[in-house]
Every structure is written in structure tokens, then in C-alpha cells.
Short mmCIF file of C-alpha atoms and ligand atoms in Angstrom, two decimals:
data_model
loop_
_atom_site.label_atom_id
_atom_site.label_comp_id
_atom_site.label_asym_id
_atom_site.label_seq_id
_atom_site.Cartn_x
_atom_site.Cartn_y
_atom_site.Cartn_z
CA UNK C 965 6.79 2.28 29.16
CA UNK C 966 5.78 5.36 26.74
CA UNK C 967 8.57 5.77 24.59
CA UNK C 968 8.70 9.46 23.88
CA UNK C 969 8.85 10.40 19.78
CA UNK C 970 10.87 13.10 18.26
CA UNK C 971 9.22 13.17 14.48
CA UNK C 972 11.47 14.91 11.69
CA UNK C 973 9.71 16.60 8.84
CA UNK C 974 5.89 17.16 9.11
CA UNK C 975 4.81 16.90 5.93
CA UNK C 976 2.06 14.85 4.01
CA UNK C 977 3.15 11.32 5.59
CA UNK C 978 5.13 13.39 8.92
CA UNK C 979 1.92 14.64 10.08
CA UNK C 980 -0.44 11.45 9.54
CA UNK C 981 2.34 9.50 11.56
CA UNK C 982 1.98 12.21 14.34
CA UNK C 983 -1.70 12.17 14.39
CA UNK C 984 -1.36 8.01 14.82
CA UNK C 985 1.29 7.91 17.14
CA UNK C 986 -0.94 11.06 19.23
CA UNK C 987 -4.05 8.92 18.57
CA UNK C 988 -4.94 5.87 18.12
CA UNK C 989 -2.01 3.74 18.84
CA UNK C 990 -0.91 3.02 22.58
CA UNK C 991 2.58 3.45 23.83
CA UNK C 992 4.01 6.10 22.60
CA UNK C 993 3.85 10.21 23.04
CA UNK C 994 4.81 12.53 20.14
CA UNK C 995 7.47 14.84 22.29
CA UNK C 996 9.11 16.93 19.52
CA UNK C 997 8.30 18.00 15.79
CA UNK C 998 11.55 19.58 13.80
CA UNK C 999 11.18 20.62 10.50
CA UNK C 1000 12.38 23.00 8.37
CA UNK C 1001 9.50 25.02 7.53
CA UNK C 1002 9.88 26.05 11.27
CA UNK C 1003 6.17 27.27 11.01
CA UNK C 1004 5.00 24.20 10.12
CA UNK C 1005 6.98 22.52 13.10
CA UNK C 1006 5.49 25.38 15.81
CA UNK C 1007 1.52 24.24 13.93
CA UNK C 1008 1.98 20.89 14.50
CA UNK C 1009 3.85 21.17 18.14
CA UNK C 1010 1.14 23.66 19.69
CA UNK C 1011 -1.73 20.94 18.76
CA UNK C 1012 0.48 18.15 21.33
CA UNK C 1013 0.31 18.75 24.68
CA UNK C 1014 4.05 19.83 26.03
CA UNK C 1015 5.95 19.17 22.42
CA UNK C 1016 8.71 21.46 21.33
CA UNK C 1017 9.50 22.08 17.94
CA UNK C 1018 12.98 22.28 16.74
CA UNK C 1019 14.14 23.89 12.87
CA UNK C 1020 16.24 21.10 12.28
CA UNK C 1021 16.40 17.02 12.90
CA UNK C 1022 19.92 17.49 15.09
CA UNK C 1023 18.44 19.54 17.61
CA UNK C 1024 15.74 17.37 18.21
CA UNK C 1025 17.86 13.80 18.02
CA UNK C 1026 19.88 15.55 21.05
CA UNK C 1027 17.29 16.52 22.93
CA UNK C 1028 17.17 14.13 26.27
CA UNK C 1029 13.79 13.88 26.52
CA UNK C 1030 13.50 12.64 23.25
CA UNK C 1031 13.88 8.47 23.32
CA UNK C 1032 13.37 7.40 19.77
CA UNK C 1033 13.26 9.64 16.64
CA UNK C 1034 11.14 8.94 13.40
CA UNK C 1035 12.48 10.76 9.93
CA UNK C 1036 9.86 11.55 7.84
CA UNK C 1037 11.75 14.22 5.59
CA UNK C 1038 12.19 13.84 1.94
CA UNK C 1039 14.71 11.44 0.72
CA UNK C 1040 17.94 12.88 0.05
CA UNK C 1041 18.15 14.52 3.54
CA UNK C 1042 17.06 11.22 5.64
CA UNK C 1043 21.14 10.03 5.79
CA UNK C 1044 21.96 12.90 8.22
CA UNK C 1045 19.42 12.00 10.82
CA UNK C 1046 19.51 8.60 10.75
CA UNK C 1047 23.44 8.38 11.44
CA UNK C 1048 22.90 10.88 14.20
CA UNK C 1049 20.24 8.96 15.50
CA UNK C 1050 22.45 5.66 15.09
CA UNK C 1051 25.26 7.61 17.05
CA UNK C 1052 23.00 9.40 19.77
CA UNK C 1053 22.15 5.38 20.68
CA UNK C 1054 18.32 6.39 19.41
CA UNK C 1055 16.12 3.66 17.82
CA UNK C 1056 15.22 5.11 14.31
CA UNK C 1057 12.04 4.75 12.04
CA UNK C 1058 12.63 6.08 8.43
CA UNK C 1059 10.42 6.65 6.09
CA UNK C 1060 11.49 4.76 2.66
CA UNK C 1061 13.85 5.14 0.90
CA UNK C 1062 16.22 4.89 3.55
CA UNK C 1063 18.36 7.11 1.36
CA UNK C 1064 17.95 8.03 -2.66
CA UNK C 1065 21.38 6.13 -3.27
CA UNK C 1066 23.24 3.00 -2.36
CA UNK C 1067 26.30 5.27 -1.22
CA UNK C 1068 24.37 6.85 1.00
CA UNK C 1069 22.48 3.71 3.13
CA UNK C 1070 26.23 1.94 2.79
CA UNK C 1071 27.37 5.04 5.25
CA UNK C 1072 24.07 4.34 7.61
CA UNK C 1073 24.88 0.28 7.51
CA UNK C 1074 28.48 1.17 8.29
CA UNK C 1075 27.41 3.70 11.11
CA UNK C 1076 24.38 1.23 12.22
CA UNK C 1077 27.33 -1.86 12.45
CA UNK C 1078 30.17 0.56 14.11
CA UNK C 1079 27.75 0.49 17.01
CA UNK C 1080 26.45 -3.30 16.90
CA UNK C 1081 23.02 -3.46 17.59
CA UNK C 1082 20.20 -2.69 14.74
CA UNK C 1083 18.81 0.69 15.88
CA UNK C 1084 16.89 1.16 12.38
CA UNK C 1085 13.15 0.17 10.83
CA UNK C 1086 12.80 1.62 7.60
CA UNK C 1087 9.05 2.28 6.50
CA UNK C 1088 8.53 -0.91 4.15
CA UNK C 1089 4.94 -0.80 5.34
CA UNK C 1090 3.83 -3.39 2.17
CA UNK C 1091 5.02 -6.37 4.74
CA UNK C 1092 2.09 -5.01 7.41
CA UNK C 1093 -0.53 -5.01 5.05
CA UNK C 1094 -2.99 -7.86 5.40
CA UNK C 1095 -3.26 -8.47 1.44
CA UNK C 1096 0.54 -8.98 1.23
CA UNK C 1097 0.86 -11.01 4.23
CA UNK C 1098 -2.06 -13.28 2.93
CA UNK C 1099 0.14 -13.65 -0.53
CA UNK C 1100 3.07 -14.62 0.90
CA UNK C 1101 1.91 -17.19 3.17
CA UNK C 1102 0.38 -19.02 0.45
CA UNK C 1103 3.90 -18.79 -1.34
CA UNK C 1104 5.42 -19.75 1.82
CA UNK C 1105 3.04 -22.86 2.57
CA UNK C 1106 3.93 -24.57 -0.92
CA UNK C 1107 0.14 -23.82 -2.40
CA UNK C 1108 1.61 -22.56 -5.55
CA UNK C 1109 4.77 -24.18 -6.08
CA UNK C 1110 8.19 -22.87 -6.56
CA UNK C 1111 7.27 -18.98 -8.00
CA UNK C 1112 8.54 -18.38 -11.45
CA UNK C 1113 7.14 -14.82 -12.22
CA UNK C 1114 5.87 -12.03 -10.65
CA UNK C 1115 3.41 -9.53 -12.36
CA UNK C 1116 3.33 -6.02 -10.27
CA UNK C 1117 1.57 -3.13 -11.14
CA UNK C 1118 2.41 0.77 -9.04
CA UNK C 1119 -0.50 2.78 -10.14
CA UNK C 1120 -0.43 6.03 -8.61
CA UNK C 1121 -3.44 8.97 -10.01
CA UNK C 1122 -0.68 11.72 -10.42
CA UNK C 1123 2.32 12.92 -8.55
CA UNK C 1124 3.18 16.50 -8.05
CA UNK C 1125 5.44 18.96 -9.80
CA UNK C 1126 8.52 18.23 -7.46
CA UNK C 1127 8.19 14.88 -8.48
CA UNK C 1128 11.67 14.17 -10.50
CA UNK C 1129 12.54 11.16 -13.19
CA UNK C 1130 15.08 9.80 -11.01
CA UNK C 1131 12.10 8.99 -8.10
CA UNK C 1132 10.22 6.88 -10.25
CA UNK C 1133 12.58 4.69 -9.03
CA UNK C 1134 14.16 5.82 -5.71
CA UNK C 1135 11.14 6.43 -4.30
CA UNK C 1136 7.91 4.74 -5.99
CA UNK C 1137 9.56 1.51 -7.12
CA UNK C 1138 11.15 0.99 -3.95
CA UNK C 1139 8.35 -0.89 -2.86
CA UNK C 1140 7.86 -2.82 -5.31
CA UNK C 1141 11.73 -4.08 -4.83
CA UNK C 1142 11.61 -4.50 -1.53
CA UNK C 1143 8.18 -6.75 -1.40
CA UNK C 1144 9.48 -8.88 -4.35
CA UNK C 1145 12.66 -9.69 -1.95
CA UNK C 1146 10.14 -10.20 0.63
CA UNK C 1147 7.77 -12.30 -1.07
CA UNK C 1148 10.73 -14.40 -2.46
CA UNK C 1149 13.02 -14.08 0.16
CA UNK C 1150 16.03 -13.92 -2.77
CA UNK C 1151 18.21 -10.85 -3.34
CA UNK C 1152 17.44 -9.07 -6.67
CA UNK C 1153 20.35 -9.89 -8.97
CA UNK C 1154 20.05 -7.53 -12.41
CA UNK C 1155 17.01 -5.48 -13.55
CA UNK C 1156 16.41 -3.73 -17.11
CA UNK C 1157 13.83 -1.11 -17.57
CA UNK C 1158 11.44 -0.54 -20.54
CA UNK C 1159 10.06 2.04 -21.95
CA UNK C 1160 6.64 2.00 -24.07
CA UNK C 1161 4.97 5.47 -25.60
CA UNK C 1162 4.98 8.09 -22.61
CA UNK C 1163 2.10 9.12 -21.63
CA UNK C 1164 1.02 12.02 -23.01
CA UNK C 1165 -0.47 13.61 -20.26
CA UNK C 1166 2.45 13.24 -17.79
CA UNK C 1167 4.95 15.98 -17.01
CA UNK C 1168 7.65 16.26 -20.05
CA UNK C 1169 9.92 15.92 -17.76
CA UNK C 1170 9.13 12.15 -16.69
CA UNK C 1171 9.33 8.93 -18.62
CA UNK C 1172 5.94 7.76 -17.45
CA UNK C 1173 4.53 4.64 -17.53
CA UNK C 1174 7.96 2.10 -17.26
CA UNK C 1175 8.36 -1.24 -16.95
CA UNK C 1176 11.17 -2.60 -14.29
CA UNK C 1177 11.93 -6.19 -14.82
CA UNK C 1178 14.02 -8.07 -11.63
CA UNK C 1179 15.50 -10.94 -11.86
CA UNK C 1180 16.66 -12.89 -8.70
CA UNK C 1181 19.15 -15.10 -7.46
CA UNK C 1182 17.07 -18.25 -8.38
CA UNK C 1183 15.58 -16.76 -11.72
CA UNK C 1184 12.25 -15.52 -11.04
CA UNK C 1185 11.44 -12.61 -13.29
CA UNK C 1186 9.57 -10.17 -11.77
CA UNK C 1187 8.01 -7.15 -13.96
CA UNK C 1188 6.70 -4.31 -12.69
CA UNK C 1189 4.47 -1.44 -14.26
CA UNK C 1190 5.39 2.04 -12.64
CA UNK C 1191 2.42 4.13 -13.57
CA UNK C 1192 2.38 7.41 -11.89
CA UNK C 1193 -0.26 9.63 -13.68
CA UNK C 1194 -2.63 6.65 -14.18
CA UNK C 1195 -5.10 9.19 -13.69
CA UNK C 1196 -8.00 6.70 -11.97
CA UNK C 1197 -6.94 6.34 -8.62
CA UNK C 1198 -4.52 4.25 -6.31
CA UNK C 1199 -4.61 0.68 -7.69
CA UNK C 1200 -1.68 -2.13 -6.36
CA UNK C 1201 -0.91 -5.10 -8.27
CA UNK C 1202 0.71 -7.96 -7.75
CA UNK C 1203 0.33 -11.55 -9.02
CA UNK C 1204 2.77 -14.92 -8.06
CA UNK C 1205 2.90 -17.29 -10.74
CA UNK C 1206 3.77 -20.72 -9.53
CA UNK C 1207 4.36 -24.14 -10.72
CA UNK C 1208 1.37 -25.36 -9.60
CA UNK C 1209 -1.04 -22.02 -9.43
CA UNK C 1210 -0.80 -18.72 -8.97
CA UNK C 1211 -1.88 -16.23 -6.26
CA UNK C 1212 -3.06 -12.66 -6.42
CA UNK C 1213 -3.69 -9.78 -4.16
CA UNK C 1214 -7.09 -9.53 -3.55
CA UNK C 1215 -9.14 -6.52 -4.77
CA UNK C 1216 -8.56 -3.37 -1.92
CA UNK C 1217 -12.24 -2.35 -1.87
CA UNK C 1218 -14.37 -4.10 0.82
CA UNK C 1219 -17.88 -3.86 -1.04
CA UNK C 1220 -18.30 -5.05 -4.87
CA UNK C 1221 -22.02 -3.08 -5.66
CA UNK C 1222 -24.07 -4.25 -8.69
CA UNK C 1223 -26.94 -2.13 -9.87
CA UNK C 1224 -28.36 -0.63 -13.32
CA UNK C 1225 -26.87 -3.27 -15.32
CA UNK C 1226 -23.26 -2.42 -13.84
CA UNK C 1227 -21.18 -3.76 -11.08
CA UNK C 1228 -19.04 -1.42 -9.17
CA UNK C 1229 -16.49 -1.12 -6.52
CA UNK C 1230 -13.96 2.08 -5.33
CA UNK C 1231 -10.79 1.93 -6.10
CA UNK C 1232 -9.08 3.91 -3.21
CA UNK C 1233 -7.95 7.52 -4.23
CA UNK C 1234 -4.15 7.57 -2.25
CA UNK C 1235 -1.60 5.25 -0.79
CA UNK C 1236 -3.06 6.80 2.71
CA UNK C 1237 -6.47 5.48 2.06
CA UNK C 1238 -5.06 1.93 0.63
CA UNK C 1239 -2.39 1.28 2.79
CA UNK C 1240 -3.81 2.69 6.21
CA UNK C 1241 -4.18 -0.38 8.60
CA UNK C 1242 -0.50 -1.15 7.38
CA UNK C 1243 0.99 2.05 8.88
CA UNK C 1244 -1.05 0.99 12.04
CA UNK C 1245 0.68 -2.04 12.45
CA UNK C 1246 3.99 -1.05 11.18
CA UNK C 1247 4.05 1.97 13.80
CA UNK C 1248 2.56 -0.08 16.85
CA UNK C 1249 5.41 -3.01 15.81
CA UNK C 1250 8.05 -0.50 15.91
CA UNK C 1251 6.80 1.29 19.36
CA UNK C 1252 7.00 -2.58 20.87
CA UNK C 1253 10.28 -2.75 19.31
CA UNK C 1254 11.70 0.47 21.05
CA UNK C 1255 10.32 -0.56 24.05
CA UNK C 1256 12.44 -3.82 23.60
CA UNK C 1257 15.05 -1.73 22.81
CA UNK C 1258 16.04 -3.90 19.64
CA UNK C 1259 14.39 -2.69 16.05
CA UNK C 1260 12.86 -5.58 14.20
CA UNK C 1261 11.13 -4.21 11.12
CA UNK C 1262 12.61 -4.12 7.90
CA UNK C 1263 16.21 -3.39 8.55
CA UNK C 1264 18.84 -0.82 7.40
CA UNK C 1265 20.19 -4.15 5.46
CA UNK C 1266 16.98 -4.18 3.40
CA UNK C 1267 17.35 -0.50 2.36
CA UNK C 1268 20.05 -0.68 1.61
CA UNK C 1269 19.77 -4.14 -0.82
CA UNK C 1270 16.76 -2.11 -2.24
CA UNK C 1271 18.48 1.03 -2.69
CA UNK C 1272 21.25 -1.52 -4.94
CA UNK C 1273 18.56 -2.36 -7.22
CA UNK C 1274 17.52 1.42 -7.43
CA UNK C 1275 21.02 2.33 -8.15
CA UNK C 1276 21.02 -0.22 -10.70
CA UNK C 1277 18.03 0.44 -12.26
CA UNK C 1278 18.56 4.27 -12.85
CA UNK C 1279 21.74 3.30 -14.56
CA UNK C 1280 19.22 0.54 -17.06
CA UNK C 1281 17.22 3.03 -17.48
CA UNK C 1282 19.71 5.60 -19.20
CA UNK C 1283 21.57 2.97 -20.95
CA UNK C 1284 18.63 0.67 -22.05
CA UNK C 1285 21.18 -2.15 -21.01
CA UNK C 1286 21.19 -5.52 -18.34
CA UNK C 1287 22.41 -4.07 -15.00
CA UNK C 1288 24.17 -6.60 -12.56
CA UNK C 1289 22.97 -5.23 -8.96
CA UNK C 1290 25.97 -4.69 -6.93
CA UNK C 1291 25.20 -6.62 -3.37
CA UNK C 1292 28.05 -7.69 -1.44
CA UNK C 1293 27.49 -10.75 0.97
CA UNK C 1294 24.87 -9.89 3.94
CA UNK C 1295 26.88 -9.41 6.80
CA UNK C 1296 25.95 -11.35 10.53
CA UNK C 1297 24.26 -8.16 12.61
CA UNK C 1298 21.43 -8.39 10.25
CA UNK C 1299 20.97 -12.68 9.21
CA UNK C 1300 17.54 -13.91 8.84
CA UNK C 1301 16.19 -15.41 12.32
CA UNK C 1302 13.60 -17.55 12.76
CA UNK C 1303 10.63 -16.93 10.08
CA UNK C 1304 8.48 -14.15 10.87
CA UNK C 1305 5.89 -11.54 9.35
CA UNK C 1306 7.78 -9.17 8.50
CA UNK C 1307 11.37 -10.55 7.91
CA UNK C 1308 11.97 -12.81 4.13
CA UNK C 1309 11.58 -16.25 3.96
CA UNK C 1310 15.07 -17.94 4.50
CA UNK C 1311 16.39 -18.90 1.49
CA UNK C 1312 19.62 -18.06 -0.08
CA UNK C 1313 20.11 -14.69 1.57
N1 LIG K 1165 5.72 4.59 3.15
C1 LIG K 1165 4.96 5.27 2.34
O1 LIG K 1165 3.99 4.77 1.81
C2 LIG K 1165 5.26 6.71 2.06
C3 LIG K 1165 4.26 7.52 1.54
C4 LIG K 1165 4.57 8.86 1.32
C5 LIG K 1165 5.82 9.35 1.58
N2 LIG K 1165 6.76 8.51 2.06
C6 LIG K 1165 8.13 9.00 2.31
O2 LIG K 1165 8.09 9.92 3.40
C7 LIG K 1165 9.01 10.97 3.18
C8 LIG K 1165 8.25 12.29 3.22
O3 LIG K 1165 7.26 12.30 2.22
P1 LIG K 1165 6.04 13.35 2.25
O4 LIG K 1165 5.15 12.96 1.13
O5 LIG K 1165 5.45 13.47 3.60
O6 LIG K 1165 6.81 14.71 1.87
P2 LIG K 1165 6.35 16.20 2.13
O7 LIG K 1165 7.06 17.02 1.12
O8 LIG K 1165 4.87 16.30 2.23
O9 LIG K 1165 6.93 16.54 3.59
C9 LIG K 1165 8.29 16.64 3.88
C10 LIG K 1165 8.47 17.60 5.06
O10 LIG K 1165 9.84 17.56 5.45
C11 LIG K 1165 10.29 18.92 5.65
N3 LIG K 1165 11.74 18.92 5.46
C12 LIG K 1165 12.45 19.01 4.31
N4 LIG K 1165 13.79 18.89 4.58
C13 LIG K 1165 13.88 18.72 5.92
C14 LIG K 1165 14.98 18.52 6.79
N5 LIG K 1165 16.24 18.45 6.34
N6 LIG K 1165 14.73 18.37 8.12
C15 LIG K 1165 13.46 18.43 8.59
N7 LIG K 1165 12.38 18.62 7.81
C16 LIG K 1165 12.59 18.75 6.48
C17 LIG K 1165 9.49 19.73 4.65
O11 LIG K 1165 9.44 21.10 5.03
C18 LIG K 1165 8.13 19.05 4.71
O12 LIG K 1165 7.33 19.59 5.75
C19 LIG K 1165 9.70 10.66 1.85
O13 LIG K 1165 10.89 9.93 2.10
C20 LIG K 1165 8.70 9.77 1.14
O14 LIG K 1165 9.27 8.88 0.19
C21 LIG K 1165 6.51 7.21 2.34
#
């Protein structure tokens, strides 16, 4: 079966998905292209043999000869297609966050149960990167011991001007959430956020670098540095502290070059470059999960838990205070089955 993609919003990430879903992954054709920069839609249409391209994201969810429908518009507008998606009976992938707040992705969950089969992977594409998945197997296999801190660091060169405070959070520590739930497989239960000296250099209008710290159900601490003019490049952090060892994610770079007295290695220059063989796999899983007809990624559940802790966090970050996330029980459509790469380890949740 080629499942037939309708992609929504062809911007910096919309258009790299296109070109993998057109290119080098198997099983799927790129149909449709809606966006609202309808010349921008018609660019990226006219290079795909036979695809339409539609102003908006309802047009193109009706469309019949569209099967399955991946959002890659900013944030705040991702809500609208998904629950049309949900109630068109279209497997959905969404870009993360799967919406800026936790109202929103509780009016997706409620739209995604309503209908009673998970329709939704949301672009968590830290769980299909090899470094990750090598980390938490050795927390999974015991190696370490029971994990009692985390140490993260989000390092991103710069961000652009329509970067606002408010997606430090919502959409850069989002990650960062979500694996820590991952690698645990606990929900995050309260977070605080620090502030040191801003950085200078950084856009008055952000609070740049911040700490968040997580704590979860069982007490691990996790902080984690968001750094988003860090200036240097694209580095990714993380570090498991156990009660036996510790484990770390290796270095990204593949060659480590010594010469003149100095010892060198790249670090990459964007979350494309670092993260690239993840969207490969997270794509080509979801394509085999359409053609099941049953999405198996991470789950409108685990936006949702993340978008919580986001909630929460915004609010510690105003009032300087301990927020208690807000996470009511997880209901049955979306309980952990049997372990597996991308789902958290069961635990508690
Ligand atoms: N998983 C990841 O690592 C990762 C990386 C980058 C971006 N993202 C996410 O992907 C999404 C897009 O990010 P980007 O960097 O490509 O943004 P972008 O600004 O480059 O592109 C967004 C595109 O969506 C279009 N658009 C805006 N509103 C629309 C609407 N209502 N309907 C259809 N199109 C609309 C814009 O015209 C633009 O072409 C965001 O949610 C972002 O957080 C995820």
C-alpha cells in the first residue's frame, strides 16, 4: 500500500518532511501541500508529480484522495487540523508541540477518545534517535541502577526574531520533557525554573539561558539548561545518574581529528543536521503505522502530559515558585503495552 500524504505548512521542517517522504523513504506519496503562504504551497506542489496545493489545512484533510495528513504548521494553529483530521477518520502526524497549551491537546485527547482508536503520532523524534535509544536501554537493562538525576543540556546557536519567551518552553523544552518521561517512564510531577544572568547577546525580549528542573513521580530530579543563543552550534546533552553508574549520550560527531597540538571534532550546526536519521525512522515508523491503520508513535497522551509540564512551567517561571503539574490519571485508549522503542518503560504510569 502507498499511503497518500496531505502535508500542512511547508515551512523549514514542512518541506524537509516532503522532500523525505518524496525521497528516500518507501511507502508513501506526498499528494497535497496546504499552506498559507499559498505561493509557497503552489512551489512546493509543482516540484511533486500530480500534488495539489490547498491555502488552508481543511481543504486538504477533506480531500478524498488524501489518506493520512501530517501538520507541520507553527504551534498555536496545529489544534484545528489535528481534530479535523481526528474527525475526517485520518491518521495524523504532528509536529511537536502537539499544541502550545494543555487546554488545547485536552480538546485533541477528548476528540482523539470520542472516536476510540489513536489516530495521532506527535513528532517526539528524540525516541528514534540511535544515541537516545542506546541511553535508555542501558537504564532499562539495570547497568546503572535505579536513576536519581538527570543532567540535560538544549543548546541551540540562535533562534529567530519570531521566536517568543513563552516558546522557550512550549516549543524547545518540550523535548527535553518528553525524553525525560521517556527515559524514566514516570510522569513529571512539579518543575521550577531558574534564572542566572541573561545573556547579553540574546534578544531583550527573552530570558535566555534557563534552567528547568523536573521532578517525577519517584523523585528523580531532572535539570535542564535551555540555551538558545549559545552561539557555537547545535549541541544535546543529556546524562543519567544512577546508583551504580551513570550513562551519557555519546558525542554526535562521527570523527574526533587530532592535529597541530589540538584535537577536534564538529559539533553539528542545526537540529536538521543532528537529529536527521531520527526523522528517517520516525517518518518510515509512522508510514508502517498508517498502513496498519493504528498510530503507534508517541501518542496524543504524551503531548498532552508534556504540554502539562509546559503549562506548569510557564506559570514557575513568572512566579519563581514550585509548580504541581496538573495530570489527571492516564486513561485506557492510550496504557503502556508491551515494552517497545518508542513507548516508556512501564512503571507507574
Ligand atoms: N521535531 C523537531 O525537531 C522540529 C524542528 C523544527 C520545527 N518543529 C515544529 O514544526 C512546526 C513548524 O516549524 P518550522 O520551523 O518548519 O516553521 P516555519 O515557520 O519554517 O514554517 C511554518 C509554515 O507553516 C505555514 N503556516 C502558518 N500557519 C498555517 C496554517 N494555519 N495552515 C497552514 N500553513 C500555515 C507558514 O506559512 C510556514 O510556511 C512547529 O510546530 C515546530 O515546533 C519541530
Amino acid at each position: 500500500m502507498t499511503v497518500r500524504v496531505g502535508v500542512i505548512g511547508a515551512g523549514v521542517i514542512g518541506a524537509d518532511h516532503i522532500r523525505r517522504l518524496s525521497g528516500g523513504l518507501t511507502g508513501a506519496v506526498v499528494v497535497a501541500v496546504a499552506d498559507t503562504d499559498a505561493e509557497r504551497a503552489q512551489r512546493q506542489a509543482s516540484e511533486l508529480p500530480g500534488a495539489r496545493a490547498y491555502g488552508n489545512g481543511q481543504e486538504l484533510i477533506a480531500s478524498q484522495d488524501v489518506d493520512a495528513v501530517l501538520v507541520a504548521s507553527p504551534g498555536p494553529t496545529h489544534e484545528d487540523d489535528v481534530v479535523a483530521s481526528i474527525a475526517a477518520g485520518k491518521q495524523v502526524f504532528c509536529e511537536k508541540p502537539l499544541a502550545p497549551t494543555q487546554a488545547a491537546c485536552e480538546r485533541i485527547l477528548t476528540a482523539e477518545m470520542a472516536c476510540g482508536r489513536k489516530l495521532v503520532q506527535v513528532g517526539y523524534m528524540r525516541r528514534y534517535d540511535a544515541a537516545y535509544r542506546a541511553l535508555k536501554s542501558v537504564i532499562d537493562d539495570g547497568t546503572i541502577g535505579a536513576p536519581t538525576l538527570i543532567h540535560a543540556a538544549h543548546r541551540n546557536p540562535s533562534v529567530p526574531d519570531s521566536y517568543t519567551a513563552s516558546m522557550a518552553i512550549t516549543d524547545t523544552a518540550v523535548h527535553d520533557i518528553d525524553v525525560t518521561r521517556w527515559l524514566l517512564g514516570e510522569e513529571i510531577v512539579a518543575t521550577r525554573v531558574l534564572r542566572p544572568r541573561r545573556n547579553s547577546l540574546a534578544a531583550t525580549h527573552l530570558a535566555d539561558p534557563m534552567i528547568l528542573l523536573l521532578e517525577t513521580e519517584s523523585g528523580v530530579l531532572a535539570d535542564v539548561e535551555i540555551n538558545v543563543n549559545a552561539g557555537y552550534g547545535y549541541d544535546i546533552r543529556g546524562e543519567v545518574v544512577g546508583e551504580k553508574g551513570t550513562a551519557e549520550l555519546g558525542d554526535a560527531s562521527l570523527v574526533v581529528v587530532r592535529g597541530d597540538g589540538h584535537q577536534r571534532s564538529p559539533v553539528p550546526a542545526g537540529w536538521l543536521e543532528r537529529f536527521s536519521g531520527a526523522y528517517d525512522l520516525e517518518l518510515s515508523d509512522w508510514i508502517g503505522s498508517v498502513a496498519m491503520g493504528k498510530a503507534t508513535g508517541p501518542s496524543t497522551w504524551d503531548g498532552y502530559a508534556i504540554s502539562a509540564v509546559s503549562d506548569a512551567a510557564i506559570a514557575a517561571a513568572s512566579s519563581g515558585e514550585r509548580v504541581v503539574v496538573s495530570l489527571p490519571e492516564r486513561p485506557a485508549l492510550y496504557a503502556i503495552g508491551p515494552l517497545s522503542a518508542t513507548s516508556g518503560r512501564q512503571r507507574r504510569q
